Amino acid sequence: MDKAEEFEELRPLLFSIAYRILGSVSEAEDAVQESWLRYDASTTRPVSAKAFLSATVTRIAIDVLRSARVRREEYVGPWLPEPLLTDPYQDPARAAELADSVSMAALLLLERLSPLERSVFVLREVFAFGYDDIATAVGRSEAACRQLVVRARRHMQAGRPRFEADRRERQELASRFFEALSQGDVGGLQSLLAADVQLVGDGGGKAPQLARAVGGADDVSRLLAAVYPLMLRIDITFEQHEVNGQPGAVFRDRDGRVLHALVLDVLDGRIQTVRSVINPDKLGHLGPVADAWAIDQEVKEQRRQTR
């Protein structure tokens, strides 16, 4: 097997590592591509291509994350990860860990960790790398890596999300949610939302967004029921889809361009959080992006006509 074949075989793993460290599809893809360039340029073949490339993409991701954290401190409004529709790396033996670690709730928890803590946690807890390989990847001793994992695990467990285990039940609840959303059914939405549900939107200052998170089943259901039926009147469509391993949907304008992605956190038979990513910079990997400002004006015009 030549270098290119080895790399392509490992690409799904490399992307999945980078995405969990960075929370960004575009940055993860860039990190993977840079890993290939370094691998291709190396004059010697490593004993293990997996170990070499995993270490390389991890180091690149750590460097990117350090600079990204400064940008995120200046971010306009709530920051959410870029929506991921399909995780390319599959491992039946670790399916639960992989699905849990890619959720938006888990990625937001990872944001609280330092770049080193985040990286060693991802390599160890998600992908089950040995401490020798982790130490090589992050340039720390095995003992230091063990301490970093313990510290990261403690932070993660303190706020670790617990999702509905039964996938079919989650999808059925999501289908009922989107049906009620389409009909503007306040009561139907309220019956599906947790009492302390949160609605969070990420526009990054580049698209219409909530000034702050909205909380409580009554306020969230009324807001959703007021806006989404108006969107459907101007030919906004949506397709249900898993987003970051959780039930969600992708909304498109009349020309099929991506408007935003919506993802639901489900626990104890209720929706705990509704997250909407509408920042156009975070949607380009899903296809051509809609003009959210123009659609916002159309929705406002619909609201005026119905009063």
PDB file of C-alpha atoms in Angstrom:
ATOM      1  CA  MET A   1       0.000   0.000   0.000  1.00  0.00           C
ATOM      2  CA  ASP A   2       1.466   3.371  -0.995  1.00  0.00           C
ATOM      3  CA  LYS A   3       1.305   6.577   1.062  1.00  0.00           C
ATOM      4  CA  ALA A   4      -1.790   7.939  -0.654  1.00  0.00           C
ATOM      5  CA  GLU A   5      -3.717   4.705  -0.079  1.00  0.00           C
ATOM      6  CA  GLU A   6      -2.654   4.592   3.577  1.00  0.00           C
ATOM      7  CA  PHE A   7      -3.755   8.171   4.041  1.00  0.00           C
ATOM      8  CA  GLU A   8      -7.152   7.709   2.377  1.00  0.00           C
ATOM      9  CA  GLU A   9      -7.815   4.678   4.553  1.00  0.00           C
ATOM     10  CA  LEU A  10      -7.119   6.763   7.664  1.00  0.00           C
ATOM     11  CA  ARG A  11      -8.825   9.970   6.497  1.00  0.00           C
ATOM     12  CA  PRO A  12     -12.160   9.276   8.308  1.00  0.00           C
ATOM     13  CA  LEU A  13     -10.343   8.749  11.613  1.00  0.00           C
ATOM     14  CA  LEU A  14      -8.187  11.857  11.147  1.00  0.00           C
ATOM     15  CA  PHE A  15     -11.203  14.033  10.359  1.00  0.00           C
ATOM     16  CA  SER A  16     -13.131  12.686  13.339  1.00  0.00           C
ATOM     17  CA  ILE A  17     -10.236  13.433  15.696  1.00  0.00           C
ATOM     18  CA  ALA A  18      -9.782  16.945  14.308  1.00  0.00           C
ATOM     19  CA  TYR A  19     -13.508  17.768  14.344  1.00  0.00           C
ATOM     20  CA  ARG A  20     -13.890  16.798  17.996  1.00  0.00           C
ATOM     21  CA  ILE A  21     -10.897  18.934  18.945  1.00  0.00           C
ATOM     22  CA  LEU A  22     -11.957  21.925  16.837  1.00  0.00           C
ATOM     23  CA  GLY A  23     -15.753  21.784  16.570  1.00  0.00           C
ATOM     24  CA  SER A  24     -15.404  23.018  12.994  1.00  0.00           C
ATOM     25  CA  VAL A  25     -15.856  21.012   9.805  1.00  0.00           C
ATOM     26  CA  SER A  26     -13.850  23.435   7.657  1.00  0.00           C
ATOM     27  CA  GLU A  27     -10.958  23.678  10.121  1.00  0.00           C
ATOM     28  CA  ALA A  28     -10.931  19.893  10.586  1.00  0.00           C
ATOM     29  CA  GLU A  29     -10.759  19.368   6.817  1.00  0.00           C
ATOM     30  CA  ASP A  30      -7.878  21.856   6.587  1.00  0.00           C
ATOM     31  CA  ALA A  31      -6.051  20.055   9.417  1.00  0.00           C
ATOM     32  CA  VAL A  32      -6.456  16.724   7.630  1.00  0.00           C
ATOM     33  CA  GLN A  33      -5.165  18.179   4.370  1.00  0.00           C
ATOM     34  CA  GLU A  34      -2.139  19.694   6.130  1.00  0.00           C
ATOM     35  CA  SER A  35      -1.468  16.286   7.700  1.00  0.00           C
ATOM     36  CA  TRP A  36      -1.358  14.735   4.264  1.00  0.00           C
ATOM     37  CA  LEU A  37       1.092  17.366   3.009  1.00  0.00           C
ATOM     38  CA  ARG A  38       3.428  16.685   5.925  1.00  0.00           C
ATOM     39  CA  TYR A  39       3.110  12.925   5.503  1.00  0.00           C
ATOM     40  CA  ASP A  40       3.748  13.112   1.784  1.00  0.00           C
ATOM     41  CA  ALA A  41       6.769  15.347   2.348  1.00  0.00           C
ATOM     42  CA  SER A  42       8.369  13.065   4.942  1.00  0.00           C
ATOM     43  CA  THR A  43      11.397  11.205   3.601  1.00  0.00           C
ATOM     44  CA  THR A  44      10.961   8.122   5.781  1.00  0.00           C
ATOM     45  CA  ARG A  45       8.026   5.775   6.254  1.00  0.00           C
ATOM     46  CA  PRO A  46       6.881   5.607   9.874  1.00  0.00           C
ATOM     47  CA  VAL A  47       6.439   2.227  11.571  1.00  0.00           C
ATOM     48  CA  SER A  48       2.750   3.067  12.013  1.00  0.00           C
ATOM     49  CA  ALA A  49       1.018   5.408   9.580  1.00  0.00           C
ATOM     50  CA  LYS A  50      -1.953   5.601  11.963  1.00  0.00           C
ATOM     51  CA  ALA A  51       0.206   6.728  14.891  1.00  0.00           C
ATOM     52  CA  PHE A  52       2.152   9.225  12.758  1.00  0.00           C
ATOM     53  CA  LEU A  53      -0.896  10.784  11.089  1.00  0.00           C
ATOM     54  CA  SER A  54      -3.000  10.839  14.267  1.00  0.00           C
ATOM     55  CA  ALA A  55      -0.179  12.630  16.088  1.00  0.00           C
ATOM     56  CA  THR A  56       0.258  15.046  13.194  1.00  0.00           C
ATOM     57  CA  VAL A  57      -3.421  15.990  12.890  1.00  0.00           C
ATOM     58  CA  THR A  58      -3.673  16.354  16.679  1.00  0.00           C
ATOM     59  CA  ARG A  59      -0.727  18.779  16.832  1.00  0.00           C
ATOM     60  CA  ILE A  60      -2.134  20.806  13.953  1.00  0.00           C
ATOM     61  CA  ALA A  61      -5.572  20.902  15.589  1.00  0.00           C
ATOM     62  CA  ILE A  62      -4.102  22.052  18.911  1.00  0.00           C
ATOM     63  CA  ASP A  63      -2.337  24.953  17.178  1.00  0.00           C
ATOM     64  CA  VAL A  64      -5.516  25.908  15.311  1.00  0.00           C
ATOM     65  CA  LEU A  65      -7.608  25.667  18.480  1.00  0.00           C
ATOM     66  CA  ARG A  66      -5.291  27.978  20.392  1.00  0.00           C
ATOM     67  CA  SER A  67      -5.824  30.737  17.847  1.00  0.00           C
ATOM     68  CA  ALA A  68      -9.511  29.908  17.430  1.00  0.00           C
ATOM     69  CA  ARG A  69     -10.187  30.359  21.143  1.00  0.00           C
ATOM     70  CA  VAL A  70      -9.158  34.020  20.850  1.00  0.00           C
ATOM     71  CA  ARG A  71     -11.578  34.503  17.955  1.00  0.00           C
ATOM     72  CA  ARG A  72     -14.378  32.775  19.866  1.00  0.00           C
ATOM     73  CA  GLU A  73     -13.950  35.187  22.786  1.00  0.00           C
ATOM     74  CA  GLU A  74     -14.838  37.980  20.356  1.00  0.00           C
ATOM     75  CA  TYR A  75     -17.673  36.027  18.709  1.00  0.00           C
ATOM     76  CA  VAL A  76     -21.014  37.818  18.382  1.00  0.00           C
ATOM     77  CA  GLY A  77     -23.642  35.945  20.400  1.00  0.00           C
ATOM     78  CA  PRO A  78     -23.587  32.256  21.398  1.00  0.00           C
ATOM     79  CA  TRP A  79     -21.000  30.095  19.648  1.00  0.00           C
ATOM     80  CA  LEU A  80     -22.073  26.638  18.455  1.00  0.00           C
ATOM     81  CA  PRO A  81     -20.050  23.980  16.595  1.00  0.00           C
ATOM     82  CA  GLU A  82     -20.439  23.636  12.854  1.00  0.00           C
ATOM     83  CA  PRO A  83     -23.226  21.105  12.231  1.00  0.00           C
ATOM     84  CA  LEU A  84     -22.064  17.643  11.210  1.00  0.00           C
ATOM     85  CA  LEU A  85     -24.568  15.439   9.393  1.00  0.00           C
ATOM     86  CA  THR A  86     -22.454  12.293   9.083  1.00  0.00           C
ATOM     87  CA  ASP A  87     -19.440  11.193  11.113  1.00  0.00           C
ATOM     88  CA  PRO A  88     -17.170   9.477   8.549  1.00  0.00           C
ATOM     89  CA  TYR A  89     -15.424   7.293  11.134  1.00  0.00           C
ATOM     90  CA  GLN A  90     -17.307   4.174  12.195  1.00  0.00           C
ATOM     91  CA  ASP A  91     -16.246   1.756  14.934  1.00  0.00           C
ATOM     92  CA  PRO A  92     -18.977  -0.602  16.187  1.00  0.00           C
ATOM     93  CA  ALA A  93     -16.986  -1.353  19.328  1.00  0.00           C
ATOM     94  CA  ARG A  94     -17.034   2.333  20.306  1.00  0.00           C
ATOM     95  CA  ALA A  95     -20.267   3.442  18.662  1.00  0.00           C
ATOM     96  CA  ALA A  96     -21.726   4.872  21.892  1.00  0.00           C
ATOM     97  CA  GLU A  97     -18.618   6.904  22.721  1.00  0.00           C
ATOM     98  CA  LEU A  98     -18.377   8.210  19.162  1.00  0.00           C
ATOM     99  CA  ALA A  99     -22.024   9.285  19.023  1.00  0.00           C
ATOM    100  CA  ASP A 100     -21.943  10.933  22.448  1.00  0.00           C
ATOM    101  CA  SER A 101     -18.688  12.790  21.820  1.00  0.00           C
ATOM    102  CA  VAL A 102     -19.863  14.398  18.577  1.00  0.00           C
ATOM    103  CA  SER A 103     -23.076  15.889  20.037  1.00  0.00           C
ATOM    104  CA  MET A 104     -23.214  19.672  20.304  1.00  0.00           C
ATOM    105  CA  ALA A 105     -23.694  19.404  24.060  1.00  0.00           C
ATOM    106  CA  ALA A 106     -20.488  17.374  24.410  1.00  0.00           C
ATOM    107  CA  LEU A 107     -18.536  19.653  22.064  1.00  0.00           C
ATOM    108  CA  LEU A 108     -19.634  22.671  24.087  1.00  0.00           C
ATOM    109  CA  LEU A 109     -18.393  20.958  27.239  1.00  0.00           C
ATOM    110  CA  LEU A 110     -15.083  20.283  25.520  1.00  0.00           C
ATOM    111  CA  GLU A 111     -14.835  24.029  24.860  1.00  0.00           C
ATOM    112  CA  ARG A 112     -14.282  24.504  28.601  1.00  0.00           C
ATOM    113  CA  LEU A 113     -11.079  22.470  28.500  1.00  0.00           C
ATOM    114  CA  SER A 114      -7.629  23.695  27.539  1.00  0.00           C
ATOM    115  CA  PRO A 115      -6.440  22.637  24.065  1.00  0.00           C
ATOM    116  CA  LEU A 116      -4.159  19.982  25.630  1.00  0.00           C
ATOM    117  CA  GLU A 117      -6.884  18.626  27.928  1.00  0.00           C
ATOM    118  CA  ARG A 118      -9.330  18.516  25.051  1.00  0.00           C
ATOM    119  CA  SER A 119      -6.922  16.681  22.786  1.00  0.00           C
ATOM    120  CA  VAL A 120      -5.838  14.011  25.256  1.00  0.00           C
ATOM    121  CA  PHE A 121      -9.456  13.471  26.314  1.00  0.00           C
ATOM    122  CA  VAL A 122     -10.534  12.942  22.688  1.00  0.00           C
ATOM    123  CA  LEU A 123      -7.655  10.582  21.929  1.00  0.00           C
ATOM    124  CA  ARG A 124      -8.073   8.530  25.095  1.00  0.00           C
ATOM    125  CA  GLU A 125     -11.775   8.563  25.978  1.00  0.00           C
ATOM    126  CA  VAL A 126     -13.238   8.641  22.477  1.00  0.00           C
ATOM    127  CA  PHE A 127     -10.696   6.774  20.329  1.00  0.00           C
ATOM    128  CA  ALA A 128      -8.998   4.645  23.031  1.00  0.00           C
ATOM    129  CA  PHE A 129      -5.432   5.555  22.051  1.00  0.00           C
ATOM    130  CA  GLY A 130      -2.669   4.259  24.295  1.00  0.00           C
ATOM    131  CA  TYR A 131      -0.888   6.735  26.539  1.00  0.00           C
ATOM    132  CA  ASP A 132       2.374   6.184  24.657  1.00  0.00           C
ATOM    133  CA  ASP A 133       0.803   7.380  21.399  1.00  0.00           C
ATOM    134  CA  ILE A 134      -0.977  10.249  23.162  1.00  0.00           C
ATOM    135  CA  ALA A 135       2.283  11.390  24.760  1.00  0.00           C
ATOM    136  CA  THR A 136       3.949  11.443  21.343  1.00  0.00           C
ATOM    137  CA  ALA A 137       1.052  13.332  19.802  1.00  0.00           C
ATOM    138  CA  VAL A 138       0.949  16.165  22.350  1.00  0.00           C
ATOM    139  CA  GLY A 139       4.629  16.268  23.324  1.00  0.00           C
ATOM    140  CA  ARG A 140       4.107  15.461  27.011  1.00  0.00           C
ATOM    141  CA  SER A 141       5.148  12.548  29.209  1.00  0.00           C
ATOM    142  CA  GLU A 142       2.775   9.628  29.702  1.00  0.00           C
ATOM    143  CA  ALA A 143       2.386  10.615  33.365  1.00  0.00           C
ATOM    144  CA  ALA A 144       1.453  14.165  32.387  1.00  0.00           C
ATOM    145  CA  CYS A 145      -1.065  12.829  29.853  1.00  0.00           C
ATOM    146  CA  ARG A 146      -2.688  10.645  32.502  1.00  0.00           C
ATOM    147  CA  GLN A 147      -3.097  13.688  34.727  1.00  0.00           C
ATOM    148  CA  LEU A 148      -4.567  15.684  31.848  1.00  0.00           C
ATOM    149  CA  VAL A 149      -7.072  12.909  31.132  1.00  0.00           C
ATOM    150  CA  VAL A 150      -8.120  12.712  34.797  1.00  0.00           C
ATOM    151  CA  ARG A 151      -8.608  16.479  34.934  1.00  0.00           C
ATOM    152  CA  ALA A 152     -10.528  16.556  31.656  1.00  0.00           C
ATOM    153  CA  ARG A 153     -12.681  13.584  32.659  1.00  0.00           C
ATOM    154  CA  ARG A 154     -13.621  15.342  35.895  1.00  0.00           C
ATOM    155  CA  HIS A 155     -14.736  18.472  34.035  1.00  0.00           C
ATOM    156  CA  MET A 156     -16.677  16.483  31.464  1.00  0.00           C
ATOM    157  CA  GLN A 157     -18.469  14.255  33.962  1.00  0.00           C
ATOM    158  CA  ALA A 158     -19.636  17.280  35.952  1.00  0.00           C
ATOM    159  CA  GLY A 159     -21.803  18.453  33.076  1.00  0.00           C
ATOM    160  CA  ARG A 160     -21.901  15.432  30.808  1.00  0.00           C
ATOM    161  CA  PRO A 161     -25.077  15.234  28.723  1.00  0.00           C
ATOM    162  CA  ARG A 162     -27.247  12.144  28.993  1.00  0.00           C
ATOM    163  CA  PHE A 163     -29.369  11.540  25.923  1.00  0.00           C
ATOM    164  CA  GLU A 164     -32.364   9.341  25.249  1.00  0.00           C
ATOM    165  CA  ALA A 165     -30.925   5.894  24.633  1.00  0.00           C
ATOM    166  CA  ASP A 166     -33.650   4.617  22.312  1.00  0.00           C
ATOM    167  CA  ARG A 167     -32.971   6.060  18.880  1.00  0.00           C
ATOM    168  CA  ARG A 168     -36.429   5.208  17.570  1.00  0.00           C
ATOM    169  CA  GLU A 169     -38.117   7.045  20.441  1.00  0.00           C
ATOM    170  CA  ARG A 170     -35.943  10.102  19.859  1.00  0.00           C
ATOM    171  CA  GLN A 171     -36.852  10.168  16.186  1.00  0.00           C
ATOM    172  CA  GLU A 172     -40.558   9.753  16.919  1.00  0.00           C
ATOM    173  CA  LEU A 173     -40.440  12.671  19.352  1.00  0.00           C
ATOM    174  CA  ALA A 174     -38.548  14.751  16.784  1.00  0.00           C
ATOM    175  CA  SER A 175     -41.156  13.965  14.110  1.00  0.00           C
ATOM    176  CA  ARG A 176     -43.924  15.140  16.450  1.00  0.00           C
ATOM    177  CA  PHE A 177     -41.906  18.280  17.193  1.00  0.00           C
ATOM    178  CA  PHE A 178     -41.456  19.192  13.526  1.00  0.00           C
ATOM    179  CA  GLU A 179     -45.115  18.483  12.785  1.00  0.00           C
ATOM    180  CA  ALA A 180     -46.197  20.813  15.599  1.00  0.00           C
ATOM    181  CA  LEU A 181     -43.615  23.356  14.424  1.00  0.00           C
ATOM    182  CA  SER A 182     -45.023  23.338  10.892  1.00  0.00           C
ATOM    183  CA  GLN A 183     -48.573  23.848  12.178  1.00  0.00           C
ATOM    184  CA  GLY A 184     -47.682  26.545  14.697  1.00  0.00           C
ATOM    185  CA  ASP A 185     -49.204  24.321  17.385  1.00  0.00           C
ATOM    186  CA  VAL A 186     -48.198  25.994  20.669  1.00  0.00           C
ATOM    187  CA  GLY A 187     -49.826  23.344  22.829  1.00  0.00           C
ATOM    188  CA  GLY A 188     -48.280  20.531  20.822  1.00  0.00           C
ATOM    189  CA  LEU A 189     -44.833  22.062  21.157  1.00  0.00           C
ATOM    190  CA  GLN A 190     -45.263  22.687  24.879  1.00  0.00           C
ATOM    191  CA  SER A 191     -46.112  19.032  25.447  1.00  0.00           C
ATOM    192  CA  LEU A 192     -42.781  18.004  23.917  1.00  0.00           C
ATOM    193  CA  LEU A 193     -40.508  20.535  25.621  1.00  0.00           C
ATOM    194  CA  ALA A 194     -38.928  20.255  29.050  1.00  0.00           C
ATOM    195  CA  ALA A 195     -40.092  22.916  31.490  1.00  0.00           C
ATOM    196  CA  ASP A 196     -36.642  24.533  31.475  1.00  0.00           C
ATOM    197  CA  VAL A 197     -35.937  24.057  27.760  1.00  0.00           C
ATOM    198  CA  GLN A 198     -33.444  26.434  26.149  1.00  0.00           C
ATOM    199  CA  LEU A 199     -33.555  27.826  22.606  1.00  0.00           C
ATOM    200  CA  VAL A 200     -30.114  28.941  21.429  1.00  0.00           C
ATOM    201  CA  GLY A 201     -29.242  30.493  18.071  1.00  0.00           C
ATOM    202  CA  ASP A 202     -25.835  31.046  16.452  1.00  0.00           C
ATOM    203  CA  GLY A 203     -25.749  33.727  13.777  1.00  0.00           C
ATOM    204  CA  GLY A 204     -22.294  35.058  14.574  1.00  0.00           C
ATOM    205  CA  GLY A 205     -23.457  38.563  13.710  1.00  0.00           C
ATOM    206  CA  LYS A 206     -23.722  37.483  10.067  1.00  0.00           C
ATOM    207  CA  ALA A 207     -27.370  36.422  10.055  1.00  0.00           C
ATOM    208  CA  PRO A 208     -30.530  37.265  12.020  1.00  0.00           C
ATOM    209  CA  GLN A 209     -30.256  35.748  15.479  1.00  0.00           C
ATOM    210  CA  LEU A 210     -31.733  35.836  18.956  1.00  0.00           C
ATOM    211  CA  ALA A 211     -30.267  38.539  21.173  1.00  0.00           C
ATOM    212  CA  ARG A 212     -29.922  35.887  23.863  1.00  0.00           C
ATOM    213  CA  ALA A 213     -31.059  32.362  24.633  1.00  0.00           C
ATOM    214  CA  VAL A 214     -34.787  31.945  25.287  1.00  0.00           C
ATOM    215  CA  GLY A 215     -35.781  29.725  28.205  1.00  0.00           C
ATOM    216  CA  GLY A 216     -38.924  27.972  29.397  1.00  0.00           C
ATOM    217  CA  ALA A 217     -41.449  25.818  27.552  1.00  0.00           C
ATOM    218  CA  ASP A 218     -44.040  28.579  27.272  1.00  0.00           C
ATOM    219  CA  ASP A 219     -41.756  31.242  25.763  1.00  0.00           C
ATOM    220  CA  VAL A 220     -39.906  28.824  23.502  1.00  0.00           C
ATOM    221  CA  SER A 221     -43.056  27.177  22.124  1.00  0.00           C
ATOM    222  CA  ARG A 222     -44.722  30.549  21.447  1.00  0.00           C
ATOM    223  CA  LEU A 223     -41.663  31.910  19.674  1.00  0.00           C
ATOM    224  CA  LEU A 224     -41.238  28.812  17.511  1.00  0.00           C
ATOM    225  CA  ALA A 225     -44.956  28.655  16.679  1.00  0.00           C
ATOM    226  CA  ALA A 226     -44.953  32.317  15.678  1.00  0.00           C
ATOM    227  CA  VAL A 227     -41.979  32.134  13.304  1.00  0.00           C
ATOM    228  CA  TYR A 228     -41.825  28.774  11.550  1.00  0.00           C
ATOM    229  CA  PRO A 229     -45.299  28.666   9.937  1.00  0.00           C
ATOM    230  CA  LEU A 230     -44.490  32.056   8.386  1.00  0.00           C
ATOM    231  CA  MET A 231     -41.276  30.597   6.993  1.00  0.00           C
ATOM    232  CA  LEU A 232     -43.200  27.756   5.386  1.00  0.00           C
ATOM    233  CA  ARG A 233     -45.459  30.293   3.665  1.00  0.00           C
ATOM    234  CA  ILE A 234     -42.468  31.668   1.758  1.00  0.00           C
ATOM    235  CA  ASP A 235     -41.504  28.168   0.620  1.00  0.00           C
ATOM    236  CA  ILE A 236     -38.920  27.383   3.257  1.00  0.00           C
ATOM    237  CA  THR A 237     -38.667  23.594   3.464  1.00  0.00           C
ATOM    238  CA  PHE A 238     -36.926  21.271   5.854  1.00  0.00           C
ATOM    239  CA  GLU A 239     -35.674  17.718   5.859  1.00  0.00           C
ATOM    240  CA  GLN A 240     -35.305  15.787   9.083  1.00  0.00           C
ATOM    241  CA  HIS A 241     -31.757  14.625   9.549  1.00  0.00           C
ATOM    242  CA  GLU A 242     -29.468  13.598  12.364  1.00  0.00           C
ATOM    243  CA  VAL A 243     -27.253  16.533  13.242  1.00  0.00           C
ATOM    244  CA  ASN A 244     -24.202  15.762  15.368  1.00  0.00           C
ATOM    245  CA  GLY A 245     -25.707  12.404  16.207  1.00  0.00           C
ATOM    246  CA  GLN A 246     -28.952  13.908  17.542  1.00  0.00           C
ATOM    247  CA  PRO A 247     -32.362  14.401  15.896  1.00  0.00           C
ATOM    248  CA  GLY A 248     -32.588  17.579  13.869  1.00  0.00           C
ATOM    249  CA  ALA A 249     -33.302  19.087  10.478  1.00  0.00           C
ATOM    250  CA  VAL A 250     -31.775  21.168   7.708  1.00  0.00           C
ATOM    251  CA  PHE A 251     -33.889  24.103   6.464  1.00  0.00           C
ATOM    252  CA  ARG A 252     -33.650  25.355   2.874  1.00  0.00           C
ATOM    253  CA  ASP A 253     -35.030  28.265   0.880  1.00  0.00           C
ATOM    254  CA  ARG A 254     -37.191  27.939  -2.217  1.00  0.00           C
ATOM    255  CA  ASP A 255     -34.074  27.413  -4.338  1.00  0.00           C
ATOM    256  CA  GLY A 256     -32.751  24.612  -2.152  1.00  0.00           C
ATOM    257  CA  ARG A 257     -30.043  26.696  -0.496  1.00  0.00           C
ATOM    258  CA  VAL A 258     -29.236  25.999   3.156  1.00  0.00           C
ATOM    259  CA  LEU A 259     -30.801  28.457   5.597  1.00  0.00           C
ATOM    260  CA  HIS A 260     -29.961  26.837   8.920  1.00  0.00           C
ATOM    261  CA  ALA A 261     -29.574  23.584  10.816  1.00  0.00           C
ATOM    262  CA  LEU A 262     -31.664  22.761  13.869  1.00  0.00           C
ATOM    263  CA  VAL A 263     -30.683  20.120  16.436  1.00  0.00           C
ATOM    264  CA  LEU A 264     -32.597  18.770  19.444  1.00  0.00           C
ATOM    265  CA  ASP A 265     -31.265  17.377  22.728  1.00  0.00           C
ATOM    266  CA  VAL A 266     -33.696  14.773  24.093  1.00  0.00           C
ATOM    267  CA  LEU A 267     -33.761  13.473  27.657  1.00  0.00           C
ATOM    268  CA  ASP A 268     -36.474  11.720  29.700  1.00  0.00           C
ATOM    269  CA  GLY A 269     -38.952  11.956  26.833  1.00  0.00           C
ATOM    270  CA  ARG A 270     -38.671  15.733  26.497  1.00  0.00           C
ATOM    271  CA  ILE A 271     -36.649  18.153  24.394  1.00  0.00           C
ATOM    272  CA  GLN A 272     -34.120  19.847  26.654  1.00  0.00           C
ATOM    273  CA  THR A 273     -32.396  22.157  24.180  1.00  0.00           C
ATOM    274  CA  VAL A 274     -33.129  23.464  20.692  1.00  0.00           C
ATOM    275  CA  ARG A 275     -30.039  24.767  18.898  1.00  0.00           C
ATOM    276  CA  SER A 276     -30.081  26.618  15.593  1.00  0.00           C
ATOM    277  CA  VAL A 277     -26.968  27.316  13.514  1.00  0.00           C
ATOM    278  CA  ILE A 278     -27.665  30.050  10.957  1.00  0.00           C
ATOM    279  CA  ASN A 279     -24.211  31.649  10.633  1.00  0.00           C
ATOM    280  CA  PRO A 280     -23.516  31.254   6.877  1.00  0.00           C
ATOM    281  CA  ASP A 281     -19.814  30.653   7.557  1.00  0.00           C
ATOM    282  CA  LYS A 282     -20.768  27.419   9.332  1.00  0.00           C
ATOM    283  CA  LEU A 283     -23.109  26.063   6.652  1.00  0.00           C
ATOM    284  CA  GLY A 284     -21.085  26.104   3.440  1.00  0.00           C
ATOM    285  CA  HIS A 285     -20.067  22.453   3.741  1.00  0.00           C
ATOM    286  CA  LEU A 286     -23.778  21.519   3.530  1.00  0.00           C
ATOM    287  CA  GLY A 287     -24.251  23.217   0.157  1.00  0.00           C
ATOM    288  CA  PRO A 288     -24.990  26.685  -1.266  1.00  0.00           C
ATOM    289  CA  VAL A 289     -26.112  29.016   1.528  1.00  0.00           C
ATOM    290  CA  ALA A 290     -29.311  31.089   1.525  1.00  0.00           C
ATOM    291  CA  ASP A 291     -29.544  34.834   2.149  1.00  0.00           C
ATOM    292  CA  ALA A 292     -30.867  34.773   5.718  1.00  0.00           C
ATOM    293  CA  TRP A 293     -31.330  38.554   5.866  1.00  0.00           C
ATOM    294  CA  ALA A 294     -33.587  38.557   2.789  1.00  0.00           C
ATOM    295  CA  ILE A 295     -35.615  35.677   4.213  1.00  0.00           C
ATOM    296  CA  ASP A 296     -35.940  37.532   7.521  1.00  0.00           C
ATOM    297  CA  GLN A 297     -37.485  40.471   5.667  1.00  0.00           C
ATOM    298  CA  GLU A 298     -39.921  38.153   3.881  1.00  0.00           C
ATOM    299  CA  VAL A 299     -40.960  36.616   7.204  1.00  0.00           C
ATOM    300  CA  LYS A 300     -41.535  40.065   8.705  1.00  0.00           C
ATOM    301  CA  GLU A 301     -43.675  40.987   5.701  1.00  0.00           C
ATOM    302  CA  GLN A 302     -45.725  37.821   6.205  1.00  0.00           C
ATOM    303  CA  ARG A 303     -46.215  38.765   9.858  1.00  0.00           C
ATOM    304  CA  ARG A 304     -47.485  42.239   8.891  1.00  0.00           C
ATOM    305  CA  GLN A 305     -49.952  40.740   6.417  1.00  0.00           C
ATOM    306  CA  THR A 306     -51.412  38.365   8.994  1.00  0.00           C
ATOM    307  CA  ARG A 307     -52.068  40.979  11.658  1.00  0.00           C
TER     308      ARG A 307
END
